[in-house]
Tab-separated table of C-alpha atoms in Angstrom:
chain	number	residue	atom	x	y	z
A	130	UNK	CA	0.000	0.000	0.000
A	131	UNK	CA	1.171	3.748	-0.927
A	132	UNK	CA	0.072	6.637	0.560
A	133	UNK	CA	0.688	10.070	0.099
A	134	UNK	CA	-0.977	12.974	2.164
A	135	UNK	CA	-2.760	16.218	0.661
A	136	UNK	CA	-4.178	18.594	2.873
A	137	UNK	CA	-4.901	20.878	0.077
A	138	UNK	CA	-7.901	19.323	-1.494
A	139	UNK	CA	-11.101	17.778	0.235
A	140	UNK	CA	-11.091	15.044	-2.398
A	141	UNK	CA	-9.316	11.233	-2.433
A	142	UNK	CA	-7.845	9.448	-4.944
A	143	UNK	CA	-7.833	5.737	-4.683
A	144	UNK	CA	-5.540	3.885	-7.247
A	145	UNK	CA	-5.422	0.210	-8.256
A	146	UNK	CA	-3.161	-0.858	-10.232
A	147	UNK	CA	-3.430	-5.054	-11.588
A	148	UNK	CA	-0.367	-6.777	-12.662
A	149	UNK	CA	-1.767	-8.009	-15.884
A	150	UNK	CA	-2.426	-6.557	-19.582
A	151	UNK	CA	-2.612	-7.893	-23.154
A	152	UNK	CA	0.511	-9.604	-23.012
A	153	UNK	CA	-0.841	-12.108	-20.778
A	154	UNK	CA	-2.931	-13.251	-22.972
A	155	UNK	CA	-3.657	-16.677	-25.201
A	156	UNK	CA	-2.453	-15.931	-28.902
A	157	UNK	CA	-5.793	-17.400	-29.628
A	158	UNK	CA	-7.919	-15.243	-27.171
A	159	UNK	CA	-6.707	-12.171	-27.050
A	160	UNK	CA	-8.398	-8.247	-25.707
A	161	UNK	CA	-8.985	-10.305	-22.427
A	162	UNK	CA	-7.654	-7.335	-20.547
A	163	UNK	CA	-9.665	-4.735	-22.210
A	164	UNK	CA	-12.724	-6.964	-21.918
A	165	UNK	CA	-12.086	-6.954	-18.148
A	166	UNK	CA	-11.381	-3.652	-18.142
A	167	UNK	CA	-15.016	-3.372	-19.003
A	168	UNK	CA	-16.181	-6.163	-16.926
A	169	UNK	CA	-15.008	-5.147	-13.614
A	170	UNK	CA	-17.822	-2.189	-13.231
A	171	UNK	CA	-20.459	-5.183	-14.266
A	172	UNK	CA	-21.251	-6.050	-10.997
A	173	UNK	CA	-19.286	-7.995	-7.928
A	174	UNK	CA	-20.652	-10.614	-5.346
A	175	UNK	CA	-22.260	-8.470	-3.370
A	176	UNK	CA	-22.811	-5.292	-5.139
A	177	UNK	CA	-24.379	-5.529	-8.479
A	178	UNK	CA	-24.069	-2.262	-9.395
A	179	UNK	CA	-20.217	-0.596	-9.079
A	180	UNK	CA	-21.114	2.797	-10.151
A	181	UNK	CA	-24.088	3.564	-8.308
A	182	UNK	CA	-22.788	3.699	-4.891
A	183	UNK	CA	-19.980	5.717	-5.782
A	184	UNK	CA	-22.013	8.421	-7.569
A	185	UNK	CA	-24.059	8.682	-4.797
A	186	UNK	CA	-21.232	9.341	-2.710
A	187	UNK	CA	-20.440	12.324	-5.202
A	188	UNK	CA	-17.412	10.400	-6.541
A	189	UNK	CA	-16.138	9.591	-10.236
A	190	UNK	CA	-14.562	6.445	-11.673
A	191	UNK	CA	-12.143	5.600	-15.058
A	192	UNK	CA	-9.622	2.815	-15.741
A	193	UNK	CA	-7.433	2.094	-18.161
A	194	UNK	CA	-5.672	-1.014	-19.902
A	195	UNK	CA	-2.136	-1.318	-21.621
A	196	UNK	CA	0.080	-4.380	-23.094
A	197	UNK	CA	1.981	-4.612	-19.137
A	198	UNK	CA	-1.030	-3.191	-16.850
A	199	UNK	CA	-4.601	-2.599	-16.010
A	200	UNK	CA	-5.488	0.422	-13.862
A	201	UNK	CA	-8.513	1.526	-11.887
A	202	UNK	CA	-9.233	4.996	-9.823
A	203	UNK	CA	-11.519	6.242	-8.210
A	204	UNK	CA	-12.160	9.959	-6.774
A	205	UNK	CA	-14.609	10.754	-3.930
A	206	UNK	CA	-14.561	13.352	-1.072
A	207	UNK	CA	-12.579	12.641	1.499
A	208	UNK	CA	-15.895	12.030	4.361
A	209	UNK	CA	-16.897	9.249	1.542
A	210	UNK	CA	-13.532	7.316	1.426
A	211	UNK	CA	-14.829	4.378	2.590
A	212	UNK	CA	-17.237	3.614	-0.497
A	213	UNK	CA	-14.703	3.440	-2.299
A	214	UNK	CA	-12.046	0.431	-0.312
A	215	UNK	CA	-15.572	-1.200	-0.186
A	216	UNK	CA	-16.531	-1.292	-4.102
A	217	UNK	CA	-12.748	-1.876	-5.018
A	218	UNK	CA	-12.704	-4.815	-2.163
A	219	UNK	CA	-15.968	-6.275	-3.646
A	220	UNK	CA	-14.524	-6.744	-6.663
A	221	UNK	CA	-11.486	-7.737	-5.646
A	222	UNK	CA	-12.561	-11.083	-4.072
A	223	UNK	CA	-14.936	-12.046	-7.247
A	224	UNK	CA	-17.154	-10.490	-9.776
A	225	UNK	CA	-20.632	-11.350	-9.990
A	226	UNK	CA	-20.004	-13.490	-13.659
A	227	UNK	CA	-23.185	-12.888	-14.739
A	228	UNK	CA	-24.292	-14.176	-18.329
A	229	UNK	CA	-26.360	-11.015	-18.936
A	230	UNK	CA	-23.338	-8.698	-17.818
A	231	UNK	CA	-20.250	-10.922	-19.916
A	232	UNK	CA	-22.666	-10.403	-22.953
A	233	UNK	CA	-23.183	-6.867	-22.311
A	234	UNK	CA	-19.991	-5.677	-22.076
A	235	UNK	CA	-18.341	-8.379	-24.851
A	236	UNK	CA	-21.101	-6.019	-27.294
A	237	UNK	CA	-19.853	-3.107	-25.824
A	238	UNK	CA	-15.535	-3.707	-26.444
A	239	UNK	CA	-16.325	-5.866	-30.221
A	240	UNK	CA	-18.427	-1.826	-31.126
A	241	UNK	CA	-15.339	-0.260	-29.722
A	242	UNK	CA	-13.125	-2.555	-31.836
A	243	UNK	CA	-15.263	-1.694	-35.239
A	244	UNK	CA	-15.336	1.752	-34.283
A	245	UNK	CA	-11.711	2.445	-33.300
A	246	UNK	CA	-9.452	0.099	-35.872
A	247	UNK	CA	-12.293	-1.052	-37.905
A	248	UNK	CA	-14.220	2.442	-39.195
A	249	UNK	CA	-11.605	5.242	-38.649
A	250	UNK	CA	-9.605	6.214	-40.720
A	251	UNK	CA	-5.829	4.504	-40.083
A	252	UNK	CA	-7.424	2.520	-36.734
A	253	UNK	CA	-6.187	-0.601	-37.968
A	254	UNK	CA	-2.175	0.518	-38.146
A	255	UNK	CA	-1.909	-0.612	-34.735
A	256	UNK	CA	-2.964	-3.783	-35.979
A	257	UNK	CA	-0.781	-4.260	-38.813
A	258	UNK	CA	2.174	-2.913	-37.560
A	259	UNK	CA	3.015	-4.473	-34.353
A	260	UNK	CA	2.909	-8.388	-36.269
A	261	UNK	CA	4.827	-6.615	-38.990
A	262	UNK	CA	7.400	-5.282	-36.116
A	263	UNK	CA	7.173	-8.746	-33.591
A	264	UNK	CA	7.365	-12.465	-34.535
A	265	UNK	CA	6.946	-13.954	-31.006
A	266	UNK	CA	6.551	-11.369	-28.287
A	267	UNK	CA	3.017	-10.753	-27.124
A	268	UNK	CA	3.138	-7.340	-27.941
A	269	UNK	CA	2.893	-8.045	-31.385
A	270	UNK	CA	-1.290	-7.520	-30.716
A	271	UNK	CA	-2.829	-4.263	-29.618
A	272	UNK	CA	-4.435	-4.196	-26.302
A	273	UNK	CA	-8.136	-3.996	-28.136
A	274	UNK	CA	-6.736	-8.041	-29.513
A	275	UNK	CA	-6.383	-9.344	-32.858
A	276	UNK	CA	-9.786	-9.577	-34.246
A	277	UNK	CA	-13.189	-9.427	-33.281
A	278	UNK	CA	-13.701	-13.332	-32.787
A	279	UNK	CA	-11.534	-13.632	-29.858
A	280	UNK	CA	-13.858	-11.617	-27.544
A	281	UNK	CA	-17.171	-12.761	-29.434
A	282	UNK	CA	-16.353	-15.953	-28.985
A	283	UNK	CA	-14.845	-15.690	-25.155
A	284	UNK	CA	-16.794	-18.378	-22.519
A	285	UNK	CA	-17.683	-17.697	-19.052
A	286	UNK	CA	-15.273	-20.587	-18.263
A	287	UNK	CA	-12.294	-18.507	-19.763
A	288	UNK	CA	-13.491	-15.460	-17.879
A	289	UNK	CA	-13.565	-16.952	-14.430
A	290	UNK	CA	-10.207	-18.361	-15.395
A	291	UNK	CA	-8.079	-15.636	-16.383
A	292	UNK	CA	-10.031	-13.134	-13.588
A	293	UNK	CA	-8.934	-15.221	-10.386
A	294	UNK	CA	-5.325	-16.017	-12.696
A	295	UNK	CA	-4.436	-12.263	-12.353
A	296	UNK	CA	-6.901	-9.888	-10.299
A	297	UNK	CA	-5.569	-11.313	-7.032
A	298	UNK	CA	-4.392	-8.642	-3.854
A	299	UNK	CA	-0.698	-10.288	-4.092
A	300	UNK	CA	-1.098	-9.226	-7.785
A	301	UNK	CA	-2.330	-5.321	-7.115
A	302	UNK	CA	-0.770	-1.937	-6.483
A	303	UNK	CA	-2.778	-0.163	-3.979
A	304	UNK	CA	-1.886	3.703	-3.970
A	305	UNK	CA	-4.321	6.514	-1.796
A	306	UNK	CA	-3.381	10.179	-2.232
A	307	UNK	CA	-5.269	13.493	-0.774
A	308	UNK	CA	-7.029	14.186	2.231
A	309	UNK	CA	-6.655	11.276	4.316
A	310	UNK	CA	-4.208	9.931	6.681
A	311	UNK	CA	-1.913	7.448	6.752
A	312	UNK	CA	-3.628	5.548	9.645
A	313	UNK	CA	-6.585	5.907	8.625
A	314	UNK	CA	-5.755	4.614	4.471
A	315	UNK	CA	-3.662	1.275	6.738
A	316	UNK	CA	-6.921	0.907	8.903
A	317	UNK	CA	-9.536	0.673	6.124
A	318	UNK	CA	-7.091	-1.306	3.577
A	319	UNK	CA	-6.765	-3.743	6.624
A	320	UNK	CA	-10.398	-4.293	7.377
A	321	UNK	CA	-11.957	-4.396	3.599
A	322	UNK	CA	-8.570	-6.107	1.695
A	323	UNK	CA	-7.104	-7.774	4.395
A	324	UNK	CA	-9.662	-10.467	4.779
A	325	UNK	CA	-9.022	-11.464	0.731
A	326	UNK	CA	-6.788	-14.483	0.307
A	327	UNK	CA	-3.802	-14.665	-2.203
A	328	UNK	CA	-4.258	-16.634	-5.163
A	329	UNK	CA	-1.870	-18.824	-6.715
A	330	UNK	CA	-0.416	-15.894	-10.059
A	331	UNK	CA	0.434	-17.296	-13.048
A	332	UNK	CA	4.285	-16.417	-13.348
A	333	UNK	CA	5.220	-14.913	-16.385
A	334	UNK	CA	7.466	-16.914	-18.654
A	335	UNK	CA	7.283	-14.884	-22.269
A	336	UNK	CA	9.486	-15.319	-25.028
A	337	UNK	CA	12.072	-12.836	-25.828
A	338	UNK	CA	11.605	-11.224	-28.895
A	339	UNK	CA	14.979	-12.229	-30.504
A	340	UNK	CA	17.041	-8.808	-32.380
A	341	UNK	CA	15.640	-7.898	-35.828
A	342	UNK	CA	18.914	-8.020	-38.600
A	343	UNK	CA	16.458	-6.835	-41.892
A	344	UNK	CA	14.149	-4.412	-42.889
A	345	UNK	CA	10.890	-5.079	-43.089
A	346	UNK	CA	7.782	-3.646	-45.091
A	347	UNK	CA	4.461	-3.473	-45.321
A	348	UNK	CA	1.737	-1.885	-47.822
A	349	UNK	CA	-1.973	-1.541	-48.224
A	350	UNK	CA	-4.334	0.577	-49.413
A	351	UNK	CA	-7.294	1.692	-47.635
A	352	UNK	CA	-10.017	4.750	-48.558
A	353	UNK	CA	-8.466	7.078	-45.958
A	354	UNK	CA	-7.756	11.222	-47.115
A	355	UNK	CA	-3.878	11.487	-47.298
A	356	UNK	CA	-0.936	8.307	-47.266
A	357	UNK	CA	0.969	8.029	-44.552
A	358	UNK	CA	4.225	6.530	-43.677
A	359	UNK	CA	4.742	4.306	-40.368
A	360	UNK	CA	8.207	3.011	-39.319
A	361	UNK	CA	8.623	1.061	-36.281
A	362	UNK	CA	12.551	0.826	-34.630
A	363	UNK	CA	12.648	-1.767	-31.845
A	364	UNK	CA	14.103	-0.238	-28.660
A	365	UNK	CA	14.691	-1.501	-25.062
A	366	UNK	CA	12.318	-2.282	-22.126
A	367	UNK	CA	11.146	0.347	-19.556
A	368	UNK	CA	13.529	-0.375	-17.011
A	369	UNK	CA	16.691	-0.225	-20.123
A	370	UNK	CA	19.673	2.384	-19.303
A	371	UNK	CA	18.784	3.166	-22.701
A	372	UNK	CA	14.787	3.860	-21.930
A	373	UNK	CA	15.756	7.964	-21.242
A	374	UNK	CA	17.561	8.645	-24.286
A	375	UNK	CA	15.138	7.051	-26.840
A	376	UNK	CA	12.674	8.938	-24.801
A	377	UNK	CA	14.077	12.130	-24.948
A	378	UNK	CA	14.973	11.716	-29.248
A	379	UNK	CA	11.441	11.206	-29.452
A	380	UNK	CA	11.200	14.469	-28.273
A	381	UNK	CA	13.994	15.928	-29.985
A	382	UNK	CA	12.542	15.045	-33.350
A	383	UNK	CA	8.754	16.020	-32.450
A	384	UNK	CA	8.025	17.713	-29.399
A	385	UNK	CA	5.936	20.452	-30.582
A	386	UNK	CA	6.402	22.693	-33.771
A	387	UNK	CA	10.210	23.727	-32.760
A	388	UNK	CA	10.938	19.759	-32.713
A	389	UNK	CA	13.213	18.972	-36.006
A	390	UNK	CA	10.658	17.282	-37.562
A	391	UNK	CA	8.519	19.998	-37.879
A	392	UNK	CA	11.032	22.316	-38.596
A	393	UNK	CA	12.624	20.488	-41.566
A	394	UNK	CA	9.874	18.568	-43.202
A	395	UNK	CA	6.930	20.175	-42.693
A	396	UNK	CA	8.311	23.861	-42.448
A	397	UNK	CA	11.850	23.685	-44.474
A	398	UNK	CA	11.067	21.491	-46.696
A	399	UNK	CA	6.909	21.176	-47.094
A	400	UNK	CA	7.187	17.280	-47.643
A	401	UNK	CA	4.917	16.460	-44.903
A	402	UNK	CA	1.400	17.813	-43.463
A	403	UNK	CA	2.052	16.326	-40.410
A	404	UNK	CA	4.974	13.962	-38.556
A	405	UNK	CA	5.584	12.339	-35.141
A	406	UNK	CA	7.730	10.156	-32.949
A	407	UNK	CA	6.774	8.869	-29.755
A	408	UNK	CA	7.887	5.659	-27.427
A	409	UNK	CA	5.632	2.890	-26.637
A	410	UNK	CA	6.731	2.631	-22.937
A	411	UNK	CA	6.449	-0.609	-22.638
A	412	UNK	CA	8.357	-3.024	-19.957
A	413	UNK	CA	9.703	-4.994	-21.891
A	414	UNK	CA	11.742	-4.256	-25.163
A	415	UNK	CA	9.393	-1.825	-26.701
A	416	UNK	CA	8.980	0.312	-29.821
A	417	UNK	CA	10.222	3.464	-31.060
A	418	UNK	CA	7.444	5.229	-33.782
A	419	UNK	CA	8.398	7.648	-36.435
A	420	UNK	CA	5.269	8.628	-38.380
A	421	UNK	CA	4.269	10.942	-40.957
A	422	UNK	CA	1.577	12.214	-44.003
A	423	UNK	CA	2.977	13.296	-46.635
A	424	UNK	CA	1.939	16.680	-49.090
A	425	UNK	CA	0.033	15.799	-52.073
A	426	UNK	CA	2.532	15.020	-54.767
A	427	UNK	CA	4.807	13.901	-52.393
A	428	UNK	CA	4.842	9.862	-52.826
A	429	UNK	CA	5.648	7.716	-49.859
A	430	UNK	CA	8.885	6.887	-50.833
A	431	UNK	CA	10.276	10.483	-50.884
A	432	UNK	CA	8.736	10.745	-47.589
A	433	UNK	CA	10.186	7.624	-46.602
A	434	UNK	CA	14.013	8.714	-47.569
A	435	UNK	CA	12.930	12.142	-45.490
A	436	UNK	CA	12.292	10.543	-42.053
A	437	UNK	CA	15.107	8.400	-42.423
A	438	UNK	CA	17.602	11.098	-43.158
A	439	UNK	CA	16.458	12.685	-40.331
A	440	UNK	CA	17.450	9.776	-38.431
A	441	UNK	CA	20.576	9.369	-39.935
A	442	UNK	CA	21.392	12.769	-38.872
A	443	UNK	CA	20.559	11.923	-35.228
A	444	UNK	CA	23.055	9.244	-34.948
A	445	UNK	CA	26.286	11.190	-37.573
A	446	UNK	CA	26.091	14.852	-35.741
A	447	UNK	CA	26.101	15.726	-32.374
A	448	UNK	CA	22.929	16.884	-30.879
A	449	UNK	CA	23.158	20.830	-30.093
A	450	UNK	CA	23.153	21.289	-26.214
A	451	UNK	CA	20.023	23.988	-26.433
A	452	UNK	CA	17.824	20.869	-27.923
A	453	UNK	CA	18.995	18.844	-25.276
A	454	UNK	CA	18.455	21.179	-22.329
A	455	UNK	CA	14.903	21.792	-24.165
A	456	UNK	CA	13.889	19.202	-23.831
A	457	UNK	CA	14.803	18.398	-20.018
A	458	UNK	CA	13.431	21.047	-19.139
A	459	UNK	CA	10.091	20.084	-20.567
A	460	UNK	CA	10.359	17.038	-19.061
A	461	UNK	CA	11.091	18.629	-15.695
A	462	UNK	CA	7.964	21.006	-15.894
A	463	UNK	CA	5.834	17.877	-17.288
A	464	UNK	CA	7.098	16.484	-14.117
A	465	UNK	CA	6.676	18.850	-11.719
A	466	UNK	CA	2.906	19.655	-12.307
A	467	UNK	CA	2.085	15.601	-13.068
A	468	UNK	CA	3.057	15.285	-9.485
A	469	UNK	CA	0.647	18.461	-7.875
A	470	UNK	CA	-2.652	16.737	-8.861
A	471	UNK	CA	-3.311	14.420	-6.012
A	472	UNK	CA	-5.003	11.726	-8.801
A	473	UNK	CA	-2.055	12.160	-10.696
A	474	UNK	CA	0.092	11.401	-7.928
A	475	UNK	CA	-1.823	8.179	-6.810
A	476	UNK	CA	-1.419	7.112	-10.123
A	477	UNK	CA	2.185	7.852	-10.542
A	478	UNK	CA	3.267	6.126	-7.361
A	479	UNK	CA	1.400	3.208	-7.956
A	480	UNK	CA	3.006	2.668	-11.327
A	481	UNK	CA	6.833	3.528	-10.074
A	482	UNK	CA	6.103	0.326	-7.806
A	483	UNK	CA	4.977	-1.588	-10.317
A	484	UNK	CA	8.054	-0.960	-12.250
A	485	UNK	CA	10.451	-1.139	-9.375
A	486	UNK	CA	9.979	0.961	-6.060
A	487	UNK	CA	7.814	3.924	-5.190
A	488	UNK	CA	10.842	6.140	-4.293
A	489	UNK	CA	11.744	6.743	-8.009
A	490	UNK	CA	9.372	8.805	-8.550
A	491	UNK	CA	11.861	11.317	-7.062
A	492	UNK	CA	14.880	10.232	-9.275
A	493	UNK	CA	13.213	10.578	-13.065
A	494	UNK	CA	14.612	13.922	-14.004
A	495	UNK	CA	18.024	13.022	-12.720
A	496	UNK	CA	17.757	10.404	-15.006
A	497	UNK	CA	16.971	12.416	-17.658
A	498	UNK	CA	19.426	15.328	-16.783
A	499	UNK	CA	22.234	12.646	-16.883
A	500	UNK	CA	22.372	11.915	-20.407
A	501	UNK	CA	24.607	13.940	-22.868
A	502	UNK	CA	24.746	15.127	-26.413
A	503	UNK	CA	27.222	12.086	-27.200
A	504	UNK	CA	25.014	9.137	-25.533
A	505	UNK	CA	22.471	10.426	-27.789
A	506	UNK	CA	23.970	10.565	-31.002
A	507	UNK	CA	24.863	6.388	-29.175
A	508	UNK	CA	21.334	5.948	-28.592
A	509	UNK	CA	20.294	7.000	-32.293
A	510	UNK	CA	22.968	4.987	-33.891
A	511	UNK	CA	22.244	1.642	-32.447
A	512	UNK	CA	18.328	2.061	-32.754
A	513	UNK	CA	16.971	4.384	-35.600
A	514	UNK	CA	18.791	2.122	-37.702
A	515	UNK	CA	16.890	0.152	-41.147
A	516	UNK	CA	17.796	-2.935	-40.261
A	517	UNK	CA	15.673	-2.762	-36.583
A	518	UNK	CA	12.683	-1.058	-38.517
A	519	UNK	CA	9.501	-2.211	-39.844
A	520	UNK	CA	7.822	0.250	-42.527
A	521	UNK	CA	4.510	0.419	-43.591
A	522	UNK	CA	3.212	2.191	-46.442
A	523	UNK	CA	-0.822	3.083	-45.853
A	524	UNK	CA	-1.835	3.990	-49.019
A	525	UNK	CA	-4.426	6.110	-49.836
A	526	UNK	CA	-7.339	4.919	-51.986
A	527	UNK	CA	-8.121	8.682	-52.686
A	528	UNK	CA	-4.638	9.136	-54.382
A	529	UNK	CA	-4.651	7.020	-56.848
């Protein structure tokens, strides 16, 4: 349990964060953790309805699901704390598994499927690339699965399974920030999770996604308005020496319009309407995005050469000190006010022990003030290379 104090608000966050996300899944049945993502508000053994209660208490709900985690929070006033350990608790120690309620919310993720990657425009990159980008890994699904069968198709039998495999109290991050005391946070976690029993957790035993040594490429066509241009570098794990500097050329070559990117392609050079670059995150070996949409005109192989001259240049000349310090001192300020929000903080603490300890929340700029111009230019040399990239071409119908 985490705990961090607030005297400032009248409000309490209550963060829990579950061990488990879409790479704990069956290749065969996968969005499992988005499904119970959904599920978990369906009803619990002895409340049937999660959200009720906690309205009624004049409090607000949301979680969230990734390829490593699931997270839930909950905000109330701090008089109405209790409500909350209570509903989390409930469902804690089983969900109601009600027919009605599995069907329900199975409708509800296969319409969020169709109308995320099915029906919008360029929803279904996330499902090309990552196969195109992983061979073994579990990551190589998005967190929303594979295809629509796998949750249609999903039996009560593999719910109750994979619930009591992974949503277990020696399997949860429990983190409580704002107006409440410590001793009063130990004395209701004691007497509403205490009583649950620890379940036997699957251990994780993944396979290693072994190094990629050629390019590889991708194309389809689809009716979307403009092409665009997708290239996916491998990159290390969260917990990687190496996690900070990726991070920060993400930002170097598209954090906002004085990022390179920007400057050179869209601005300079007018190849592109818009470009990106951005980090999965991920805790194990994860992915490094350069994206773009090319002018009309412009065909995607031009824009292709573009982003990866711009990489070469990342890893042949060293990075100018002003871009550096730039960006650390976004980071710090990102930082610093991620921290003030007492949600925020329950969140954040909860997911630094989930990665390693609590304390490190403290130590993340250091982290990022300790890397230099020269382990950069390493950084960029060893990953935004061809031979660790997969490259998709999304074609536009439109152009043709």
């Amino acid at each position: 349990m985490l705990h961090h104090q607030d005297c400032t608000t009248q409000m309490v966050a209550v963060n829990i964060l579950y061990d488990v996300g879409s790479r704990d899944e069956a290749p065969h049945r996968t969005g499992m953790a988005h499904l119970f993502e959904h599920l978990m508000f369906e009803g619990s053994l002895h409340i049937p309805d999660f959200d009720t209660p906690l309205q009624e208490a004049g409090g607000e709900n949301n979680a969230w699901t990734s390829n490593d985690i699931t997270n839930y929070y909950d905000v109330v006033p701090c008089q109405n704390v209790e409500t909350v350990f209570w509903l989390e608790s409930d469902r804690m120690l089983s969900l109601s598994f009600s027919p009605k309620g599995l069907e329900t919310q199975r409708q509800v993720v296969m319409e969020e499927f169709k109308q995320r990657n099915l029906n919008q425009p360029y929803g279904d990159i996330p499902l090309l690339i990552r196969p195109l980008a992983y061979r073994v890994h579990p990551y190589r699904w998005a967190t929303i699965g594979k295809e629509l069968s796998h949750i249609e198709n999903t039996t009560m039998e593999e719910v109750k399974e994979f619930y009591f495999k992974h949503y277990a109290p020696n399997n949860a991050i429990l983190s409580v920030a704002g107006n409440i005391s410590f001793d009063e946070t130990v004395r209701l976690a004691e007497k509403w999770f205490g009583p649950i029993e620890r379940r036997e957790v699957v251990r994780r035993n993944l396979p290693q996604e072994p190094p990629q040594t050629q390019p590889r490429f991708l194309e389809v066509e689809r009716d979307v308005p403009a092409d665009m241009v997708v290239k996916a570098y491998h990159m290390c794990g969260r917990m990687d020496e190496e996690y900070h500097p990726c991070d920060m050329l993400s930002d170097i070559l598209a954090n906002g319009r004085s990022a390179r990117l920007y400057q050179e392609l869209v601005m300079g050079r007018k190849l592109f309407s818009e470009v990106n670059a951005y980090i999965t995150g991920d805790r194990d070996a994860g992915l490094f995005f350069v994206t773009g949409k090319p002018n009309p005109g412009v065909s995607l192989q031009e824009a292709d050469e573009a982003l990866r001259g711009e990489m070469q240049r990342l890893s042949q000349e060293e990075i100018r000190e002003y871009e550096v310090q730039k960006i650390i001192n976004k980071f710090e300020s990102n930082d610093l006010f991620s921290n003030i929000n007492y949600l925020s903080k329950a969140t954040n603490l909860a997911y630094h022990e989930w990665l390693e300890r609590a304390e490190n929340i403290n130590t993340e700029v250091e982290k990022y003030r300790a890397v230099t111009s020269a382990r950069l230019k390493k950084t960029a040399s060893e990953t935004l290379v061809e031979k660790n990239c997969s490259t998709l071409y999304y074609r536009s119908k439109q152009g043709r």
